[in-house]
Amino acid sequence: MKLKTSYFYTLRENAKDEESISGNLLTRSSMIKKTSSGVYMYLPLGYKVIKNIEKIIREEMEEIDAGELLMPALVPEEIYQATGRKEAFGNDMFNLKDRSDKKYCLAPTHEELFTIAAASKVKSYKDLPFSIYQIQDKFRDEARSRYGLIRVREFLMKDAYSFDMDEKGLNDSYNNMYNAYKKIFTRLGINYKIVKSDTGAMGGLLSEEFQAITDIGEDKLVICDHCGYAANSEVAKCSVLTLKTDEEIKIRELVKTPSAGTIKEVSNFLEEDESKFVKTLIYKIDDKYYAVLVKGDNEVNEAKLKRLLKASEVNLASQDEVEEITGAKVGFAGPIGLDIPIILDNEVMNMKNFIVGANKTDYHYKNVNLEDFNYYLVDDVRCITNKDCCPNCGEELTFKNGIEIGNTFKLGLKYSESLGLYYLNKENENIPVWMGCYGIGIGRCMAAVVEQNHDDKGIIWPVEIAPFKVAIVVVNTLDEAQMDAANYLYENLRKIGISTILDDRDERAGVKFNDMDLIGIPIRITVGNKIKDQIVEIKQRRKNEFEDISLYDAILKVEDILDGE
Ligand SMILES: [Zn+2]
């Protein structure tokens, strides 16, 4: 690519509405451009990176014999109704109608269509197993798009699906895909962890996430360096930290706590420690209301609640709803006298003489005990904290942020049963097919690589996915000898299949160096004054060393460097 006549620009200033490093650097280097909230253009340089990521994915899918196809993005809504996922996706789904008022959506994911496609092939056990995949845009109407390519509303995804006769077959297919994913992310140069996660809107038996470890990741990961335990904090099991006390049960007291609605305010007012409080939160879970009680210094884990109640939607009740249910202002809810089901966190079970809201504005109860109210369920429904230790080995945990770049699900029979994907076994019985599904967020991979590989000058692409491997910078484009040498290198590098940029723009050398650093090309060859002695300079983006080398050895040197990567 000769820059003078190519679509290419750089921005010196930081992009105004990009709060992440990757969003900013990718925008400044004309790899991407935002068109609207959570929707981006992939510009020529950025699209090269995408194509390189896709190439790695395709090679590894070929290795495990997964066949590539392409599904439509426009899908009749009724297909998602059959599996209950119209509700599960809720407002996250982009809905639209055609001219005859038939309802469609822009597919948020494709389990349903893949199941339907599989049904055309599968008649008997002889037709199984197999895996198929696509690389295609997905659409989700995220409430909050952010972090550049990390949380977007239209995103490029690779999604694969496996089809097997039984659970053992599914386990084998899952392991094949899992190992292929490990290879893919290693080749992409991403530092990642595999964590157990919530099966969420996919449903199914087991789900694991591939998480790129970064500072800005939206997922909170819990990692034990001692035993290797790693989980998304949404599912990380909490141990019970509150020990049983032999404290005597005291008499319950209604106390006035005027305009003290937060735990801090009430604890100051009552001169009681915050650990004596139990919070009561009113939730609307699907269409029912629940009160959830956790110790005052804990937070409710909504993902755990969702799983516990097998619910699709978990939301805090609105202020009006809370007032209606408790008869008091927000901040004074408590379990006594409530007529909605109460869910207790494990931690509350060992507490005695605690403080709760009295369902009466400006009042709390002191010395409340479990005997004072009925409860519906007791479980682990709180968020893990840095006071918790590893649920596996009891050692200290570390907390990291992660970007979910891939996931693998054992779906089991959910989709085959609801969409009628059955096969005849040897005994001529009709048996549902066992399915797995496996995703990779391609734009997210690109963003994760940048988050993990940059410096104050710009991006540092790993060689395998860099948009170009070599950049030739001509210091003075008016100097014929320099241009001849640069063209010689450019033609010969391209001849042996090494993708190369020729920076032949009429710009100062400093501007060109900065631009090549910003866009992160792994190897730079500078053709300047020394060309009169047939000398050029080679520099790697990752290193700070410059090396003078004969023009005629430069190509061998480039090959050497690339071989070593
Ligand atoms: Zn551990």
XYZ file of C-alpha atoms and ligand atoms in Angstrom:
566
model
C 0.000 0.000 0.000
C 1.470 3.315 -1.096
C 0.265 5.836 1.455
C 0.253 8.848 -0.856
C -2.581 7.354 -2.894
C -4.353 5.341 -0.186
C -7.221 5.885 2.221
C -5.218 6.681 5.340
C -5.119 9.412 7.943
C -4.085 9.861 11.539
C -5.402 12.108 14.274
C -2.940 13.858 16.555
C -5.504 14.582 19.250
C -7.266 11.973 21.335
C -10.692 10.960 20.058
C -13.233 12.922 22.090
C -15.812 10.251 22.769
C -13.559 7.218 23.204
C -12.896 6.439 26.854
C -10.800 3.307 26.241
C -7.210 3.130 25.052
C -8.125 0.765 22.241
C -11.089 2.866 21.070
C -8.873 5.938 21.048
C -5.841 4.410 19.316
C -7.896 2.547 16.730
C -9.785 5.747 15.914
C -6.666 7.932 15.789
C -4.928 5.493 13.454
C -7.876 5.372 10.998
C -8.607 1.711 11.722
C -12.191 2.368 12.854
C -14.653 5.241 12.894
C -17.759 5.536 15.020
C -20.963 6.172 13.045
C -23.411 6.109 15.966
C -23.486 4.813 19.520
C -21.948 1.343 19.495
C -21.700 1.121 15.704
C -18.412 1.429 13.835
C -16.918 1.477 10.358
C -13.892 -0.747 9.839
C -11.590 1.358 7.668
C -8.934 -0.167 5.347
C -6.153 -0.629 7.923
C -8.527 -1.898 10.599
C -10.255 -4.219 8.173
C -6.867 -5.792 7.356
C -6.493 -6.650 11.041
C -9.994 -8.119 11.096
C -9.187 -10.227 8.022
C -5.994 -11.465 9.682
C -7.900 -12.489 12.815
C -10.493 -14.239 10.655
C -7.737 -16.069 8.780
C -6.382 -17.553 12.018
C -9.883 -18.579 13.070
C -10.593 -20.206 9.693
C -7.314 -22.132 9.773
C -8.025 -23.523 13.237
C -11.625 -24.390 12.336
C -10.345 -26.224 9.248
C -8.073 -28.243 11.577
C -11.075 -29.592 13.488
C -13.184 -30.028 10.363
C -15.808 -27.392 11.113
C -17.587 -26.210 7.932
C -18.126 -22.521 7.265
C -21.490 -21.136 6.165
C -23.295 -17.812 6.302
C -26.674 -17.174 7.923
C -28.917 -14.174 7.254
C -28.921 -11.343 9.792
C -32.625 -10.712 9.156
C -34.593 -13.442 10.922
C -38.343 -13.904 11.548
C -39.052 -13.153 15.183
C -41.213 -16.262 15.638
C -38.104 -18.447 15.479
C -36.898 -16.894 18.725
C -40.328 -17.282 20.271
C -40.204 -21.052 19.862
C -37.163 -21.247 22.157
C -38.320 -18.603 24.616
C -35.464 -16.346 23.665
C -37.567 -13.471 22.419
C -38.302 -12.905 26.124
C -34.777 -13.788 27.241
C -33.252 -11.114 25.026
C -35.997 -8.625 25.825
C -35.010 -5.079 24.934
C -31.592 -6.206 23.740
C -33.170 -7.415 20.497
C -33.525 -5.120 17.488
C -37.080 -5.659 16.263
C -38.550 -4.553 12.972
C -41.456 -5.238 10.632
C -41.584 -5.824 6.920
C -44.093 -4.095 4.597
C -46.797 -6.642 5.378
C -46.299 -6.166 9.120
C -44.518 -9.470 9.608
C -42.177 -9.235 12.589
C -38.456 -9.692 12.140
C -35.374 -9.083 14.186
C -31.721 -8.463 13.493
C -30.235 -11.649 14.884
C -28.539 -11.243 18.265
C -27.210 -14.810 17.903
C -27.971 -17.802 15.712
C -28.569 -20.990 17.717
C -32.074 -21.269 16.279
C -31.114 -20.989 12.598
C -28.217 -23.412 13.022
C -30.560 -25.906 14.678
C -32.982 -25.552 11.774
C -30.138 -25.951 9.259
C -28.930 -29.072 11.069
C -32.412 -30.576 10.901
C -32.192 -30.633 7.075
C -29.189 -32.911 7.268
C -29.839 -35.052 10.333
C -32.070 -38.072 9.843
C -30.251 -40.915 11.559
C -27.271 -41.547 13.828
C -25.192 -41.882 10.649
C -25.561 -38.132 10.084
C -23.802 -37.229 13.353
C -21.536 -35.713 14.614
C -20.526 -32.502 12.825
C -19.707 -28.858 13.514
C -20.522 -25.752 11.478
C -19.711 -22.082 11.932
C -20.015 -18.619 10.446
C -18.342 -15.239 10.733
C -21.058 -12.623 10.674
C -22.485 -9.458 12.189
C -24.688 -9.716 15.273
C -26.983 -7.038 16.636
C -27.796 -6.231 20.255
C -29.448 -3.099 21.447
C -27.129 -2.543 24.405
C -28.391 -0.015 26.912
C -24.876 1.361 27.205
C -22.370 0.958 24.413
C -18.879 1.835 25.506
C -15.175 1.114 25.391
C -14.827 1.361 21.619
C -15.228 -2.080 20.073
C -15.751 -3.777 23.418
C -19.423 -3.079 24.028
C -21.137 -2.360 20.737
C -24.542 -2.823 19.170
C -23.416 -4.276 15.849
C -20.488 -6.623 16.132
C -18.609 -9.157 14.094
C -18.672 -12.580 15.638
C -17.566 -16.066 14.834
C -20.131 -18.544 16.090
C -19.794 -22.305 15.837
C -22.206 -25.087 16.740
C -21.631 -28.782 17.328
C -24.176 -31.577 16.909
C -23.780 -34.966 18.597
C -25.663 -38.151 19.367
C -25.147 -38.125 23.100
C -23.529 -36.320 25.985
C -20.212 -38.094 25.508
C -20.148 -36.900 21.897
C -20.914 -33.356 23.022
C -18.053 -33.523 25.527
C -15.654 -34.597 22.763
C -16.822 -31.862 20.381
C -16.643 -29.318 23.184
C -13.067 -30.313 23.988
C -12.036 -30.084 20.329
C -13.466 -26.597 20.049
C -12.048 -25.583 23.426
C -8.557 -26.630 22.358
C -8.931 -24.862 18.999
C -9.932 -21.694 20.888
C -6.827 -21.913 23.042
C -4.722 -22.085 19.872
C -6.574 -19.169 18.283
C -6.137 -16.817 21.241
C -2.500 -17.804 21.651
C -1.862 -17.075 17.966
C -3.619 -13.730 18.353
C -1.075 -12.886 21.029
C -3.716 -12.332 23.717
C -3.002 -12.849 27.411
C -6.176 -14.648 28.525
C -7.737 -16.721 31.274
C -10.473 -19.323 30.959
C -13.159 -18.901 33.595
C -16.391 -20.632 34.530
C -19.325 -18.376 33.853
C -23.052 -17.937 33.870
C -24.982 -19.662 31.088
C -27.140 -16.523 30.802
C -29.436 -16.083 27.826
C -27.938 -19.110 26.052
C -29.236 -21.642 28.536
C -27.510 -24.956 28.895
C -25.284 -27.081 31.074
C -21.850 -25.532 31.209
C -20.325 -22.343 30.018
C -16.764 -21.125 30.051
C -15.404 -17.759 29.032
C -12.108 -16.797 27.467
C -11.239 -13.509 29.130
C -8.487 -11.159 28.006
C -6.911 -9.687 31.131
C -6.970 -5.873 30.851
C -7.484 -2.819 33.021
C -10.782 -1.756 31.507
C -12.592 -5.061 31.101
C -16.218 -4.955 32.157
C -16.112 -8.438 33.610
C -14.739 -8.861 37.091
C -12.718 -12.026 37.373
C -11.833 -13.911 40.500
C -8.563 -15.785 40.232
C -6.725 -18.052 42.657
C -3.024 -18.168 41.869
C -2.671 -21.033 44.301
C -4.925 -23.708 42.747
C -5.774 -22.138 39.378
C -9.439 -21.541 40.181
C -10.812 -18.797 37.944
C -14.390 -17.597 37.630
C -16.445 -14.661 36.572
C -17.432 -12.868 39.771
C -21.043 -13.308 38.645
C -20.783 -16.996 39.468
C -17.895 -17.191 41.939
C -19.131 -19.045 45.018
C -18.978 -17.167 48.294
C -17.995 -18.928 51.467
C -19.945 -18.129 54.640
C -17.872 -15.581 56.559
C -20.281 -14.630 59.342
C -19.762 -17.073 62.176
C -22.516 -18.274 64.475
C -22.544 -16.257 67.689
C -23.769 -17.369 71.101
C -25.155 -13.899 71.669
C -28.450 -13.986 73.526
C -31.570 -13.078 71.628
C -32.779 -9.656 72.655
C -36.222 -8.146 72.518
C -37.142 -6.519 69.238
C -37.454 -2.731 69.347
C -39.011 -0.266 66.921
C -36.743 2.779 66.801
C -37.268 6.147 65.178
C -34.561 6.985 62.621
C -35.783 10.277 61.171
C -34.687 10.921 57.601
C -31.928 8.335 57.923
C -32.426 6.069 54.922
C -28.956 4.786 54.112
C -27.130 2.249 56.248
C -24.435 4.791 56.999
C -26.940 7.360 58.171
C -28.848 4.879 60.312
C -25.685 3.401 61.803
C -24.454 6.881 62.734
C -27.806 7.739 64.190
C -28.172 4.520 66.196
C -24.456 4.360 67.002
C -24.381 0.770 65.779
C -21.753 -0.899 63.599
C -22.705 -1.322 59.916
C -22.123 -5.069 60.273
C -25.267 -5.243 62.443
C -27.464 -4.304 59.489
C -29.333 -6.477 57.058
C -30.334 -4.785 53.798
C -33.723 -5.535 52.275
C -33.928 -4.989 48.531
C -37.146 -5.328 46.599
C -36.693 -6.984 43.218
C -39.007 -7.552 40.306
C -37.979 -10.940 38.972
C -39.850 -11.772 35.785
C -43.340 -10.710 36.849
C -43.073 -11.366 40.591
C -41.736 -9.280 43.439
C -39.228 -10.652 45.950
C -37.422 -9.214 48.944
C -33.738 -10.094 49.006
C -31.861 -9.806 52.287
C -28.079 -9.527 52.481
C -25.744 -8.460 55.258
C -25.293 -4.674 55.324
C -21.770 -4.692 53.921
C -22.587 -7.079 51.054
C -24.111 -6.516 47.642
C -26.797 -8.596 45.933
C -25.518 -10.621 42.984
C -28.291 -10.376 40.400
C -26.821 -13.093 38.182
C -27.007 -15.539 41.076
C -30.614 -14.518 41.777
C -31.482 -15.006 38.153
C -30.040 -18.502 38.170
C -31.573 -19.413 41.520
C -35.071 -18.537 40.317
C -34.450 -19.659 36.709
C -35.620 -16.187 35.740
C -35.048 -14.251 32.541
C -35.287 -10.705 33.871
C -34.053 -9.397 37.250
C -34.557 -5.720 38.063
C -34.652 -3.635 41.209
C -38.211 -2.481 41.844
C -38.865 1.177 41.121
C -39.258 3.727 43.887
C -43.041 3.699 43.419
C -43.201 -0.079 43.515
C -41.110 -0.191 46.703
C -43.412 2.317 48.380
C -46.463 0.375 47.274
C -45.086 -2.946 48.555
C -43.545 -1.777 51.846
C -45.856 1.128 52.621
C -42.764 3.205 53.364
C -40.254 5.358 51.563
C -37.208 3.735 49.958
C -34.590 3.015 52.630
C -37.012 1.663 55.223
C -37.834 -1.757 53.734
C -37.573 -4.774 56.017
C -38.735 -8.393 56.209
C -41.265 -8.081 59.038
C -44.822 -7.887 57.787
C -43.915 -8.113 54.097
C -46.225 -10.277 52.042
C -43.860 -11.085 49.191
C -41.444 -14.060 49.205
C -38.201 -13.375 51.073
C -34.846 -14.676 49.876
C -32.021 -14.739 52.418
C -28.339 -14.755 51.692
C -26.415 -17.503 53.526
C -24.557 -14.850 55.466
C -27.733 -13.684 57.222
C -28.425 -17.158 58.627
C -25.783 -16.829 61.344
C -26.697 -13.289 62.379
C -28.517 -12.366 65.570
C -30.088 -9.167 66.854
C -29.700 -7.339 63.557
C -31.188 -4.091 62.298
C -33.658 -3.876 59.413
C -36.084 -1.331 58.013
C -39.537 -1.378 59.629
C -41.634 -0.833 56.460
C -42.571 2.480 58.024
C -40.993 5.739 56.921
C -38.362 6.966 59.416
C -38.401 3.747 61.464
C -36.117 0.710 61.831
C -36.278 -2.424 63.948
C -33.406 -3.320 66.270
C -32.711 -6.815 67.618
C -34.426 -8.636 64.763
C -33.909 -12.396 64.503
C -34.755 -15.102 61.991
C -37.747 -16.170 64.071
C -39.369 -12.810 63.413
C -40.318 -13.495 59.790
C -40.858 -16.240 57.254
C -38.506 -16.769 54.394
C -38.876 -18.559 51.114
C -35.296 -19.462 50.132
C -31.787 -19.338 51.561
C -28.837 -19.363 49.183
C -25.628 -17.685 48.099
C -26.995 -14.525 46.489
C -24.265 -12.006 47.260
C -21.274 -10.687 45.337
C -17.868 -12.050 46.190
C -15.588 -9.552 47.981
C -11.914 -9.308 48.806
C -12.726 -10.735 52.244
C -13.646 -14.031 50.581
C -11.155 -16.772 49.954
C -10.874 -19.307 47.151
C -13.948 -21.589 47.169
C -11.699 -24.366 45.935
C -8.648 -24.262 48.209
C -9.254 -21.503 50.757
C -6.263 -19.393 49.724
C -6.324 -15.676 48.977
C -8.069 -14.545 45.784
C -7.006 -11.887 43.315
C -9.461 -9.763 41.372
C -8.817 -8.774 37.769
C -10.759 -7.166 34.960
C -11.395 -9.042 31.773
C -12.823 -8.591 28.301
C -14.806 -11.613 27.226
C -13.312 -12.473 23.841
C -14.768 -15.946 23.492
C -17.128 -18.377 25.112
C -18.031 -22.022 24.911
C -21.373 -23.495 25.931
C -22.631 -27.008 26.383
C -26.192 -26.342 25.309
C -27.421 -29.892 25.770
C -30.932 -30.484 24.423
C -32.493 -27.035 24.886
C -32.592 -26.075 21.205
C -32.951 -29.514 19.661
C -36.006 -30.291 21.795
C -37.724 -26.946 21.277
C -37.033 -26.831 17.517
C -37.461 -30.528 16.765
C -33.921 -31.612 15.911
C -34.116 -35.402 16.431
C -32.386 -38.418 14.934
C -33.168 -42.114 14.727
C -30.770 -44.280 16.720
C -29.841 -47.886 15.911
C -32.901 -49.103 17.805
C -35.063 -46.836 15.628
C -35.907 -44.512 18.499
C -36.313 -40.764 18.010
C -33.590 -39.009 20.068
C -32.849 -35.282 20.426
C -29.430 -34.075 19.229
C -26.881 -32.813 21.791
C -25.610 -29.356 20.938
C -22.782 -27.039 21.866
C -22.126 -23.481 20.768
C -18.920 -21.501 20.662
C -18.384 -17.786 20.051
C -15.504 -15.417 19.398
C -15.970 -11.639 19.352
C -13.698 -10.574 16.526
C -13.823 -6.811 17.124
C -13.293 -7.456 20.808
C -10.203 -9.517 20.025
C -8.863 -6.570 18.042
C -9.586 -4.216 20.956
C -8.120 -6.620 23.524
C -4.888 -6.926 21.547
C -4.554 -3.132 21.517
C -5.361 -2.864 25.230
C -2.568 -5.338 25.909
C -0.080 -4.141 23.263
C 0.515 -0.402 23.138
C 2.779 2.319 24.464
C 2.533 6.105 24.609
C 3.296 6.298 20.867
C 0.532 3.979 19.757
C -0.373 0.404 18.921
C 2.166 -2.448 18.832
C 0.569 -5.164 16.692
C 1.688 -8.755 17.075
C 3.170 -9.768 13.699
C 0.508 -12.306 12.781
C -2.389 -9.839 12.833
C -0.627 -6.560 12.006
C -2.312 -4.794 9.055
C 1.101 -4.708 7.349
C 4.293 -6.347 8.515
C 6.726 -3.744 7.178
C 6.609 0.022 6.702
C 9.169 1.689 4.437
C 9.616 5.346 5.316
C 11.222 7.575 2.700
C 12.838 10.537 4.451
C 12.991 12.774 1.377
C 10.616 11.808 -1.418
C 12.248 14.372 -3.738
C 15.522 12.434 -3.590
C 15.500 10.062 -6.544
C 17.996 7.631 -5.006
C 15.878 7.308 -1.876
C 12.699 6.730 -3.873
C 14.420 4.158 -6.132
C 15.727 2.229 -3.121
C 12.365 2.393 -1.361
C 10.561 1.146 -4.477
C 13.095 -1.653 -4.843
C 12.419 -2.826 -1.274
C 8.672 -2.393 -1.650
C 8.455 -4.462 -4.834
C 10.719 -7.216 -3.583
C 9.102 -7.569 -0.168
C 5.709 -7.829 -1.828
C 7.051 -10.374 -4.297
C 7.859 -12.748 -1.434
C 4.471 -12.207 0.182
C 5.406 -9.771 2.946
C 2.695 -7.136 3.246
C 4.317 -3.721 3.129
C 3.447 -0.039 3.385
C 5.439 2.496 1.413
C 5.222 5.866 3.123
C 5.821 8.076 0.079
C 3.852 11.058 1.413
C 5.366 14.557 1.174
C 5.586 14.879 4.944
C 8.440 15.522 7.338
C 10.249 12.344 8.414
C 9.197 12.942 12.045
C 5.520 12.922 11.092
C 5.955 9.670 9.201
C 7.823 7.993 12.069
C 5.101 9.033 14.499
C 2.366 7.779 12.198
C 4.050 4.387 11.678
C 4.464 4.064 15.473
C 0.827 5.013 16.012
C -0.510 2.391 13.585
C 1.854 -0.170 15.082
C 3.622 -1.724 12.073
C 6.085 -4.334 13.480
C 9.114 -3.501 11.278
C 10.143 -0.105 9.934
C 12.770 0.407 7.234
C 13.948 3.990 6.895
C 15.465 5.070 3.585
C 17.345 8.336 4.095
C 20.641 10.049 3.358
C 22.750 6.952 3.965
C 21.334 5.471 0.790
C 24.289 7.022 -1.031
C 26.332 4.282 0.734
C 23.560 1.719 0.043
C 22.586 1.761 3.738
C 19.070 1.715 5.214
C 17.944 1.570 8.833
C 15.779 -1.136 10.386
C 13.778 -0.773 13.586
C 11.274 -3.049 15.283
C 8.210 -1.396 16.819
C 8.612 -3.370 20.036
C 12.282 -2.485 20.504
C 14.226 0.704 20.868
C 17.211 -0.352 18.751
C 18.069 0.980 15.301
C 20.250 -1.053 12.981
C 22.035 0.129 9.847
C 22.065 -2.508 7.156
C 22.954 -2.807 3.501
C 20.016 -2.185 1.188
C 20.564 -5.640 -0.298
C 20.551 -7.427 3.070
C 17.441 -5.648 4.298
C 14.977 -8.183 2.918
C 16.843 -11.134 4.441
C 16.902 -9.262 7.731
C 13.131 -8.718 7.580
C 12.595 -12.423 6.923
C 14.843 -13.246 9.885
C 12.880 -11.009 12.217
C 9.532 -12.382 11.048
C 10.771 -15.981 11.407
C 11.785 -15.234 14.970
C 8.339 -13.978 15.932
Zn -7.644 -21.820 45.130
